[in-house]
XYZ file of C-alpha atoms in Angstrom:
742
model
C 96.732 87.297 88.466
C 98.680 89.415 89.908
C 96.902 92.827 89.926
C 97.807 95.690 92.067
C 93.718 95.911 92.767
C 91.595 92.754 93.485
C 88.368 90.974 95.015
C 85.624 93.745 93.658
C 82.544 94.466 93.084
C 80.311 97.618 91.962
C 76.819 98.012 90.608
C 77.151 100.134 87.320
C 73.828 101.267 85.560
C 73.006 101.081 81.746
C 71.403 104.544 81.047
C 68.870 105.633 79.042
C 69.676 107.556 75.991
C 67.726 110.831 77.465
C 69.453 110.259 81.136
C 71.408 112.542 83.044
C 73.902 110.916 85.345
C 75.192 113.626 88.209
C 73.745 111.641 91.309
C 76.856 109.425 90.697
C 77.613 110.783 94.702
C 81.240 109.808 93.713
C 81.286 111.800 91.311
C 81.764 115.632 91.438
C 83.633 117.610 88.930
C 83.346 120.772 91.227
C 82.550 121.234 95.278
C 80.043 124.046 97.057
C 82.591 125.381 99.159
C 84.125 127.484 95.552
C 82.606 131.543 96.005
C 83.057 132.443 92.246
C 81.891 135.037 90.200
C 77.976 135.125 88.672
C 79.211 134.387 84.885
C 81.417 131.502 86.230
C 78.471 129.683 86.624
C 78.160 127.309 83.811
C 76.454 124.167 83.463
C 78.564 121.992 85.154
C 78.194 124.038 88.414
C 74.905 123.807 87.324
C 74.723 119.771 87.495
C 76.879 120.071 90.810
C 74.196 122.067 93.216
C 71.399 120.186 91.052
C 72.947 116.670 92.602
C 74.374 117.958 95.771
C 69.767 119.905 96.458
C 67.526 119.098 93.665
C 66.341 115.551 93.007
C 68.042 112.336 92.512
C 67.403 113.313 88.869
C 66.892 115.732 86.604
C 66.391 114.619 82.413
C 68.710 117.422 80.749
C 66.100 116.616 77.360
C 62.972 118.253 79.025
C 62.839 121.550 77.677
C 61.932 124.184 80.791
C 66.287 122.714 81.197
C 66.835 123.762 77.716
C 66.600 127.639 77.637
C 69.682 127.594 80.553
C 72.130 125.507 78.182
C 73.473 126.725 75.204
C 73.189 123.942 72.588
C 76.668 121.843 71.060
C 75.730 118.717 69.323
C 72.719 116.083 69.647
C 76.056 113.046 68.706
C 79.877 112.506 68.967
C 81.909 109.851 69.172
C 84.005 108.789 71.605
C 87.473 107.214 69.514
C 88.404 105.628 72.551
C 88.430 102.745 75.066
C 88.076 101.943 79.753
C 87.921 104.950 82.546
C 88.824 108.426 79.502
C 85.889 106.760 76.853
C 82.862 106.749 80.424
C 83.848 110.073 82.003
C 84.008 111.491 78.193
C 80.017 109.980 77.844
C 79.804 110.781 81.574
C 79.590 114.375 80.440
C 77.821 113.876 77.641
C 74.918 112.657 79.046
C 75.533 115.566 81.688
C 75.001 117.901 79.207
C 71.935 116.032 76.655
C 74.473 114.559 74.646
C 74.517 111.255 72.507
C 76.985 109.075 72.988
C 78.523 106.595 70.305
C 81.385 104.368 71.688
C 83.214 102.003 69.138
C 85.131 99.072 70.817
C 87.847 96.345 69.553
C 86.472 92.840 69.890
C 88.785 92.036 72.698
C 86.342 94.886 74.135
C 82.990 94.070 73.486
C 81.190 93.037 77.187
C 83.581 96.658 78.065
C 81.789 99.559 80.508
C 82.086 102.008 77.719
C 79.889 100.170 75.725
C 77.740 100.010 77.929
C 76.998 103.727 79.151
C 76.848 104.555 75.423
C 73.104 105.251 73.589
C 75.605 102.907 70.757
C 78.578 100.986 69.812
C 79.990 100.149 66.944
C 83.155 96.959 66.325
C 85.733 98.927 65.462
C 88.863 95.482 64.859
C 90.537 93.020 65.969
C 91.710 93.685 69.934
C 95.454 94.122 68.295
C 94.957 98.926 68.862
C 97.163 99.520 65.161
C 93.479 97.413 63.571
C 90.891 98.795 65.275
C 91.581 101.814 68.688
C 94.368 103.187 65.616
C 92.286 102.674 62.406
C 91.622 105.471 60.506
C 88.996 104.179 58.355
C 86.968 101.861 60.746
C 86.397 105.010 62.934
C 85.002 107.076 60.078
C 83.358 104.593 58.971
C 81.853 104.186 62.276
C 81.049 107.480 62.509
C 79.797 107.198 59.081
C 76.576 105.129 60.352
C 75.823 106.488 63.788
C 75.689 110.075 62.341
C 77.694 111.393 65.203
C 78.252 114.510 64.000
C 81.739 115.562 66.735
C 84.495 113.387 67.706
C 85.982 113.557 71.125
C 89.968 111.453 71.527
C 90.478 111.037 74.907
C 94.200 110.328 75.395
C 96.881 108.429 73.570
C 95.590 106.215 70.188
C 95.074 109.042 67.139
C 93.685 112.074 70.155
C 97.377 113.367 68.871
C 97.956 112.282 65.309
C 97.405 115.247 63.192
C 96.345 113.437 59.817
C 93.265 112.221 62.303
C 92.158 115.332 62.610
C 92.454 116.753 59.150
C 90.281 113.170 57.352
C 87.519 114.770 59.911
C 87.866 118.457 58.558
C 87.711 116.437 55.479
C 84.296 113.860 56.502
C 82.618 117.748 57.258
C 83.026 116.167 61.320
C 84.430 118.302 64.018
C 86.983 117.408 65.922
C 87.067 118.526 69.751
C 90.704 118.661 70.381
C 93.347 121.431 68.268
C 94.095 122.320 64.944
C 95.232 120.177 62.578
C 98.275 122.770 62.094
C 98.431 122.854 66.096
C 98.215 119.759 66.753
C 100.535 118.847 64.647
C 103.960 122.053 65.337
C 102.720 120.742 69.298
C 102.274 117.312 69.388
C 105.734 116.454 67.832
C 108.272 116.650 70.596
C 111.127 117.841 68.000
C 108.621 121.073 66.313
C 107.190 121.279 69.484
C 111.012 122.413 71.155
C 112.085 125.169 68.043
C 108.860 127.238 68.451
C 108.864 127.155 72.552
C 112.346 128.780 71.784
C 110.052 131.476 69.199
C 107.452 132.038 71.930
C 110.202 133.014 74.491
C 110.179 129.162 76.374
C 112.929 128.113 78.942
C 113.915 124.445 77.059
C 116.409 122.177 77.985
C 119.259 121.716 75.392
C 119.383 118.896 73.131
C 119.308 118.154 70.108
C 116.288 119.910 67.495
C 115.956 117.471 65.418
C 114.900 113.903 63.954
C 117.731 110.845 64.794
C 118.151 108.868 62.262
C 120.144 105.358 63.241
C 121.312 104.295 66.713
C 124.967 106.198 64.942
C 123.613 108.949 64.671
C 121.986 108.390 68.409
C 125.937 108.140 70.175
C 127.034 111.147 67.815
C 124.550 113.546 69.331
C 124.215 111.764 73.327
C 128.229 112.077 73.261
C 127.876 116.109 71.504
C 125.112 116.501 74.376
C 126.684 115.201 77.289
C 125.908 112.209 79.041
C 122.829 111.305 80.812
C 120.600 112.375 77.926
C 117.129 111.645 77.530
C 115.746 109.528 74.889
C 112.458 109.622 74.009
C 109.639 109.589 71.053
C 108.598 111.954 68.684
C 104.950 111.875 68.094
C 103.078 110.641 71.714
C 104.042 110.482 75.727
C 102.527 108.413 78.622
C 105.818 107.579 79.225
C 106.246 105.438 75.467
C 109.194 105.256 74.432
C 111.310 107.062 76.415
C 114.786 105.379 77.626
C 117.395 107.541 80.520
C 121.166 106.291 78.995
C 124.007 107.006 80.954
C 126.825 105.305 78.419
C 127.135 104.861 74.858
C 126.355 100.944 75.160
C 122.777 102.883 76.951
C 121.830 104.159 73.782
C 122.230 101.689 71.217
C 120.404 99.789 73.772
C 117.568 102.518 74.632
C 117.316 104.108 70.576
C 116.230 99.825 69.742
C 113.204 99.801 72.764
C 111.891 102.501 72.321
C 111.965 103.391 68.892
C 109.572 99.906 68.510
C 107.828 100.753 71.889
C 107.044 104.102 70.007
C 106.227 102.619 66.488
C 103.796 100.960 68.558
C 101.752 102.675 70.325
C 102.096 105.976 67.725
C 102.694 104.051 64.686
C 105.539 106.413 64.615
C 109.011 105.432 65.431
C 111.060 108.656 64.970
C 112.707 109.902 68.523
C 114.574 112.935 70.177
C 117.355 113.383 71.865
C 117.876 115.907 75.127
C 120.185 116.008 77.906
C 118.292 114.672 81.157
C 117.991 116.151 83.865
C 119.005 114.828 87.345
C 116.550 114.124 89.931
C 114.038 116.642 88.516
C 110.201 118.092 89.063
C 107.856 117.759 86.887
C 105.491 119.686 86.951
C 102.839 120.606 84.205
C 100.695 123.815 83.568
C 96.495 123.287 82.360
C 95.888 125.526 79.443
C 92.233 126.033 78.097
C 91.862 128.033 74.363
C 88.224 129.388 72.303
C 87.615 130.388 68.729
C 88.133 133.875 69.986
C 91.341 134.037 70.778
C 90.907 133.742 74.935
C 93.506 131.017 77.009
C 93.487 130.240 80.891
C 96.268 128.830 82.255
C 95.892 126.992 85.541
C 96.644 126.546 88.738
C 100.234 123.593 88.026
C 100.204 119.628 88.977
C 102.425 117.949 90.852
C 103.953 114.897 88.627
C 106.917 113.412 90.425
C 105.889 109.910 91.041
C 106.385 108.240 88.562
C 108.064 103.886 87.274
C 109.007 104.366 83.753
C 109.074 108.321 83.141
C 104.530 107.210 83.845
C 103.181 109.030 86.083
C 101.464 106.989 89.703
C 100.085 109.973 91.536
C 99.809 113.394 91.001
C 98.785 116.431 92.983
C 97.566 119.634 92.787
C 98.605 122.350 93.475
C 102.318 121.144 93.827
C 104.060 121.739 97.533
C 107.174 122.949 95.375
C 105.942 126.196 93.378
C 106.255 129.877 94.694
C 103.536 132.672 93.880
C 105.951 134.040 91.306
C 107.076 130.422 89.709
C 103.772 129.984 89.214
C 103.075 132.749 87.294
C 105.563 132.457 85.075
C 105.188 129.412 84.260
C 101.373 129.520 83.610
C 102.439 132.975 81.584
C 104.871 131.398 79.602
C 102.224 128.088 78.488
C 100.375 130.816 78.026
C 102.426 132.211 75.431
C 102.562 129.058 73.448
C 99.923 128.667 72.962
C 99.140 131.165 72.042
C 101.726 131.592 69.592
C 100.489 128.391 66.884
C 96.872 129.562 67.703
C 95.918 126.840 69.888
C 92.428 126.021 70.250
C 90.725 123.646 72.964
C 92.648 121.472 75.766
C 96.761 120.844 76.131
C 99.155 120.711 78.519
C 102.216 122.087 79.191
C 105.092 120.542 80.743
C 108.352 121.400 82.703
C 111.271 120.055 84.167
C 111.682 121.979 87.314
C 114.946 121.934 89.268
C 115.679 122.089 92.896
C 116.688 126.678 92.219
C 112.811 126.583 90.552
C 114.352 126.673 87.095
C 112.165 125.888 84.413
C 112.525 123.921 81.030
C 110.066 123.213 78.654
C 109.628 119.566 78.150
C 106.469 118.759 75.901
C 103.137 119.893 74.774
C 100.182 117.422 75.209
C 97.912 118.551 73.036
C 94.792 116.361 74.342
C 92.744 115.974 77.225
C 95.660 114.710 80.471
C 95.164 111.342 81.878
C 95.635 113.409 84.808
C 92.737 116.449 84.598
C 90.875 115.006 88.203
C 92.796 117.132 89.505
C 92.745 120.418 88.752
C 88.869 119.709 88.285
C 88.200 119.181 92.313
C 90.069 122.889 92.883
C 88.896 124.607 90.420
C 85.735 123.649 90.506
C 85.777 123.369 86.238
C 84.455 120.160 83.533
C 86.599 120.072 81.755
C 85.794 118.177 79.395
C 82.877 120.303 79.009
C 84.594 123.349 78.553
C 86.539 121.077 75.576
C 82.748 119.912 73.871
C 81.872 123.899 74.015
C 84.366 125.268 72.543
C 84.662 122.714 69.862
C 81.003 124.264 69.509
C 82.292 127.707 68.617
C 81.032 129.030 72.045
C 83.367 131.547 74.349
C 85.322 130.552 77.770
C 83.134 132.160 80.227
C 84.787 133.085 82.101
C 88.741 134.568 83.158
C 91.891 134.325 84.288
C 90.834 136.541 87.397
C 88.254 134.767 88.270
C 89.864 131.039 87.480
C 90.867 131.077 91.267
C 91.780 127.299 92.915
C 90.878 125.877 96.525
C 92.366 122.856 98.473
C 94.303 120.328 97.924
C 93.776 117.388 95.299
C 95.583 114.331 94.473
C 95.290 110.746 91.896
C 96.936 107.772 92.559
C 96.002 105.942 89.073
C 95.487 101.789 89.570
C 97.643 99.567 86.877
C 97.275 96.208 86.366
C 101.291 95.291 87.489
C 103.421 92.992 89.857
C 104.642 96.142 91.750
C 108.069 94.426 92.394
C 109.221 94.675 88.702
C 106.276 96.987 87.094
C 105.408 94.627 84.687
C 102.066 93.945 83.230
C 99.502 91.456 84.480
C 96.069 90.028 82.615
C 92.916 88.260 83.718
C 90.021 88.472 85.013
C 88.627 90.511 87.063
C 86.819 88.400 89.904
C 85.499 90.958 92.547
C 86.330 94.586 92.297
C 85.669 97.575 94.651
C 85.844 100.887 94.429
C 86.053 103.092 97.748
C 82.608 106.053 98.003
C 83.182 109.685 99.369
C 81.968 108.975 103.280
C 80.908 112.550 103.343
C 79.359 115.330 101.574
C 82.434 116.583 100.249
C 82.850 114.204 97.261
C 86.605 114.188 99.013
C 86.699 110.206 96.113
C 86.516 110.673 92.784
C 87.144 107.447 90.585
C 88.083 107.486 87.344
C 87.275 103.950 85.786
C 86.421 101.752 82.753
C 86.089 98.194 84.097
C 83.197 96.283 86.521
C 83.221 93.129 87.847
C 84.856 90.234 85.675
C 86.133 92.758 83.375
C 89.631 91.155 81.365
C 92.508 92.677 81.225
C 93.467 92.133 77.999
C 97.062 92.378 77.146
C 96.570 94.419 74.376
C 96.365 98.494 75.938
C 97.231 100.571 78.767
C 97.768 98.752 81.654
C 95.916 101.199 83.813
C 92.200 100.745 85.115
C 91.283 102.962 87.636
C 92.592 106.792 87.922
C 91.690 107.478 91.821
C 91.011 110.965 92.436
C 90.847 112.148 96.759
C 90.738 115.586 97.966
C 91.403 117.826 100.762
C 91.122 121.941 102.141
C 94.922 120.305 103.439
C 96.974 118.479 102.136
C 97.564 116.379 105.092
C 93.789 116.074 104.847
C 94.375 114.871 101.153
C 97.077 112.561 101.621
C 94.633 110.726 104.595
C 92.080 110.458 102.325
C 94.232 109.097 99.126
C 95.045 106.401 102.435
C 92.199 106.051 103.594
C 90.631 105.002 99.929
C 93.750 103.137 98.459
C 93.313 100.330 101.727
C 89.731 100.127 101.061
C 91.059 99.678 97.039
C 93.369 97.131 98.516
C 95.981 98.402 96.734
C 99.366 99.669 97.712
C 100.015 102.757 99.189
C 103.133 105.761 99.279
C 102.982 107.288 103.565
C 106.679 107.261 103.308
C 107.598 111.393 106.038
C 109.110 111.659 102.675
C 106.124 111.882 100.937
C 103.915 113.415 103.105
C 106.526 116.653 103.410
C 106.756 116.910 99.484
C 110.289 116.460 99.248
C 109.780 114.569 95.867
C 111.449 114.055 92.658
C 111.082 111.540 89.493
C 113.056 109.566 90.850
C 111.639 109.424 94.088
C 110.277 105.475 93.894
C 113.211 104.184 92.637
C 115.261 106.156 95.471
C 112.777 104.325 98.055
C 112.574 101.549 96.245
C 115.159 101.005 94.836
C 114.350 97.104 94.031
C 110.454 97.251 93.116
C 107.915 97.346 96.099
C 108.261 93.827 97.812
C 105.644 94.134 100.652
C 105.419 96.200 103.468
C 107.248 94.244 105.916
C 105.928 93.462 109.705
C 107.386 93.767 113.117
C 106.449 95.266 116.313
C 102.795 97.607 115.377
C 102.633 96.374 112.443
C 102.976 92.999 113.438
C 101.221 93.517 117.098
C 97.658 94.465 113.967
C 98.259 91.390 111.606
C 98.089 89.050 113.949
C 94.990 90.495 115.608
C 93.223 90.993 112.800
C 94.354 87.030 111.772
C 93.311 85.546 114.764
C 89.879 87.973 114.831
C 89.202 86.280 111.148
C 89.644 82.825 112.199
C 87.380 83.281 115.448
C 84.382 84.403 113.482
C 85.061 81.911 110.565
C 85.323 79.097 113.523
C 81.870 80.651 114.955
C 80.590 80.410 111.612
C 81.797 75.722 110.842
C 80.107 76.013 114.857
C 76.666 77.567 113.600
C 76.419 75.118 110.196
C 77.227 72.068 112.807
C 74.535 73.031 115.807
C 72.753 74.053 112.901
C 72.379 70.337 111.497
C 73.458 72.034 107.673
C 71.203 75.227 108.312
C 71.541 78.686 109.636
C 67.716 78.912 110.258
C 67.176 76.953 113.800
C 66.873 78.717 117.194
C 70.255 78.256 119.591
C 72.832 78.399 117.095
C 76.220 78.135 118.631
C 74.851 76.921 122.431
C 78.467 74.499 121.452
C 80.910 76.972 119.920
C 84.088 77.663 121.926
C 84.451 80.766 122.891
C 88.025 80.230 123.637
C 91.777 79.596 121.230
C 94.093 78.645 121.454
C 96.089 79.691 118.348
C 98.966 79.741 116.960
C 99.470 81.664 113.614
C 102.784 82.228 111.191
C 102.356 84.783 108.497
C 104.216 84.354 104.796
C 106.115 81.175 106.413
C 108.436 83.979 107.568
C 108.513 84.477 110.866
C 108.267 81.509 113.809
C 104.183 80.874 114.767
C 103.144 83.213 117.568
C 101.092 81.565 120.004
C 97.840 83.945 120.867
C 94.787 83.395 122.696
C 91.461 83.880 121.887
C 88.597 85.046 123.723
C 85.093 86.090 123.067
C 83.573 88.740 124.113
C 80.021 88.218 125.884
C 76.991 86.738 123.547
C 78.711 89.702 120.531
C 80.535 87.766 118.078
C 82.059 90.892 117.437
C 83.833 92.097 119.590
C 87.207 89.626 121.102
C 90.414 89.269 123.279
C 93.345 88.849 121.980
C 96.220 88.367 124.578
C 100.381 87.630 123.115
C 103.798 87.667 124.075
C 105.393 90.940 124.491
C 102.278 92.600 122.902
C 99.528 93.855 126.059
C 96.005 92.633 125.758
C 93.656 93.953 122.610
C 90.267 94.660 122.339
C 89.522 93.663 118.968
C 85.738 95.043 117.475
C 85.412 94.248 113.769
C 81.763 94.111 111.655
C 82.797 91.489 108.992
C 80.054 90.117 107.065
C 81.643 86.503 106.433
C 84.580 85.572 103.642
C 83.723 89.262 102.057
C 86.361 91.393 101.151
C 86.508 94.415 103.479
C 87.277 94.248 107.077
C 86.733 97.304 108.864
C 87.894 97.202 112.766
C 89.051 98.970 116.209
C 91.956 97.915 118.662
C 91.892 99.109 121.693
C 94.268 99.032 124.337
C 94.725 98.851 128.356
C 97.156 101.479 127.192
C 96.629 103.456 124.059
C 93.907 104.876 121.907
C 92.390 102.501 119.655
C 93.277 102.930 116.058
C 91.062 101.773 112.919
C 92.338 99.441 110.421
C 91.252 98.874 107.661
C 92.193 95.168 105.898
C 90.710 92.623 103.338
C 90.293 89.357 103.288
C 92.034 87.820 99.909
C 90.791 84.154 99.823
C 90.623 80.907 102.506
C 93.576 78.078 102.361
C 94.205 75.127 103.034
C 95.050 76.361 106.610
C 94.021 79.222 107.007
C 93.688 82.743 104.380
C 95.163 85.316 102.394
C 95.282 88.793 103.980
C 96.319 91.753 102.385
C 98.015 94.235 104.453
C 98.969 98.120 104.015
C 99.235 97.028 100.214
C 101.280 93.783 101.192
C 99.369 90.013 100.883
C 100.293 87.591 103.324
C 99.136 84.152 103.796
C 98.562 83.612 107.325
C 98.543 79.654 109.171
C 96.525 78.805 111.751
C 96.996 76.295 114.053
C 95.469 74.392 116.781
C 97.967 73.240 120.042
C 97.645 69.767 118.453
C 98.408 70.774 115.121
C 101.539 73.614 116.015
C 103.089 69.984 117.640
C 102.794 68.056 114.226
C 104.070 71.110 112.109
C 107.308 70.193 113.148
C 107.743 67.124 111.237
C 105.879 68.419 107.308
C 108.898 68.045 105.036
C 109.816 71.564 102.970
C 109.369 70.474 99.313
C 112.858 71.524 97.321
C 112.357 74.394 95.141
C 112.797 73.919 91.305
C 116.310 74.845 89.450
C 115.406 77.157 87.682
C 118.834 78.475 86.400
C 118.891 77.092 83.117
C 115.618 78.417 81.553
C 114.350 81.665 80.848
C 111.184 81.806 81.884
C 108.684 84.996 80.419
C 108.455 88.075 82.682
C 105.310 88.362 81.860
C 102.152 87.573 79.605
C 102.497 88.851 76.342
C 104.027 88.927 72.875
C 107.174 87.636 71.685
C 108.817 90.944 69.879
C 112.537 89.502 68.721
C 114.710 86.283 70.457
C 118.536 86.023 69.820
C 121.353 83.560 71.399
C 124.523 85.154 71.981
C 125.556 84.807 75.408
C 125.321 88.088 77.610
C 123.659 89.577 74.990
C 119.333 89.474 74.242
C 117.779 86.342 74.349
C 114.778 87.415 74.192
C 112.005 90.125 74.173
C 108.690 90.298 75.026
C 105.868 93.010 74.901
C 102.930 93.457 76.608
C 100.211 96.979 77.133
C 102.782 98.596 75.199
C 106.013 98.493 76.979
C 108.805 96.069 76.367
C 110.735 93.455 78.603
C 114.628 92.747 77.421
C 115.630 88.921 78.233
C 119.128 88.616 79.421
C 120.821 85.465 79.686
C 122.546 85.962 83.240
C 126.349 83.148 82.404
C 127.665 82.024 79.337
C 125.715 79.083 78.473
C 124.563 77.130 75.591
C 120.906 77.322 74.435
C 119.933 73.616 74.571
C 115.505 74.759 73.378
C 114.045 77.669 71.717
C 110.331 77.831 72.468
C 108.867 80.313 70.628
C 108.707 82.327 68.241
C 108.108 85.738 67.138
C 104.970 87.027 67.041
C 104.115 83.946 69.678
C 102.021 85.349 72.481
C 102.453 83.655 75.334
C 101.990 83.626 79.451
C 103.728 84.776 82.863
C 106.837 82.080 83.670
C 106.106 80.811 80.670
C 109.185 78.509 79.227
C 111.255 80.466 76.138
C 114.654 79.180 75.396
C 116.620 76.053 77.905
C 120.062 76.048 78.376
C 123.420 74.129 79.345
C 125.865 74.684 80.837
C 129.201 74.993 78.954
C 132.158 73.173 79.501
C 135.030 75.485 80.625
C 137.493 72.752 79.418
C 136.339 72.232 75.787
């Protein structure tokens, strides 16, 4: 499995029905440095201070604590899965509310099922038979006696029919009302309402696109480029940019299919595509008494396939006047439809700070943690309290922000082609806060051994980091991501804040193909590789000297203290002669000498074969520098490391092995030019056989990938049919060349 994060281990606890999760140091909603009026101290801040200053755990079910908390619900059901279900369960337990999880057959052993007080199976793995199955969820509510439902995001979170069904069943929906959701959750109607509310909007067609011909007519009228996007739902699903007529026809088909698969609704709208914009959104929250708040903005411009990858709050781009104008327009829109609960108004902002309404997500947003970081407000708790008919305890004047926060989304994807990966996580490590500032927060729904399925979104974790300044937050993010073994966006352009929705496409036009090692980075990688080899070799000698055990005295009495090695990286770099020497009796410090680089001392505490190596390198002419590398796997004559988000196969030879290696014959590469391979594990949606057009469409994790013939060929054999499940690199279609003379 090719996954963006691997090699992990995290210890989780199953919590009892009456316990409260407040002693998880890597998960803090607020920070003690925020000074607010006394009336601002609702229970999320109380909990936070209990976490920092009080006992290790507090039972919110005790009578002594109940007097400080207004009663909400006894039991809620979370109609979702993964990290967002875990996120809601945490706040519910903090508030002393019992929780019910629902799960599909594929999620029977998932973390949200383990953490909930009760769990109900709602059907097979496909989402339309489980998480989108309203009758099955209603039955789960009835059988458990849940009083309210939190929908998370995605699935039924913006389905007004679900809200109506809950209302008829006498169950509270923790979210907006049916009418507001129907109006604002539908992108076509919401755009019309936005205009009526005095909100700036993008030019486009304010109706439903009937078919591909109608789409062509609209696109030609609006002017290219255009954006085709699903009327229902969000999250980048069912969205395509078209620059010409052919891309409109192709995009209409794929976008409508993705929309139907993700939201059960294939309606599309078309609007003018604003090239190179920033994507900035405003969080709003409203109670049932007419009180509406808008929060500081979140910038979500780092995207791929119109899906967010890295978000930050606040934005480097907005000035106070623009921030206030955007917040006031967002509040006007919410007020116009009598909106209740949490929602997010998304805008596109051009280079002159002109902003245009994009859509409103009538639910909790994926990236809400960074708003919680800079404001100290638990948004999930506010949603629950509002649903229980409680007033907002703060005003717009109270709502200030402090510091900077980033969210990095961890996807189960190939980082080069952005294609989904599936399989089991054999190991899993989440980074943790290293100080009492709680500067690192992980929202995830997986543990070691979890299965990454083809049926659901590839998002598996949200890594949020905080700093007093933007640079501090970025540095914390980079350190945390290094520990997470994931690609790090560390370019000067990113640091400067000069970003747009085209950032990834411009920085990595062919996808992220990995870090190129040269100069200083090559020196670091070779040095750490020499260290790893020496440590592993000493371990082997300990076993030999100990005669099969590591518990005897005088281990390593025959072990070497010097090594003359030839180290190569990925067979791309010619072997480099490296001389390694152990410093004294310390097996954690070594001297490294290699051509064209200064003498280097490397020290590290690395329990052998464990994933993370935290090392310190120092040279005669430089200050010491810290380095975090991931040890992935042993190889026959070396090992695999991950460095700066890229996997490298390290080959280590001694002098004799190096001399003989020139006689090793390379295995010829297999000719795959006449084969159409599946780029990802998934399900075959359709097949076609005309040269130059679609050969097949493969869908996984609600994303479709179109495969085309690269040249005029004859179809020799078709190995699959629509509906088949396929593996990555499985042969779908076999081709043969066409004789040009016939």
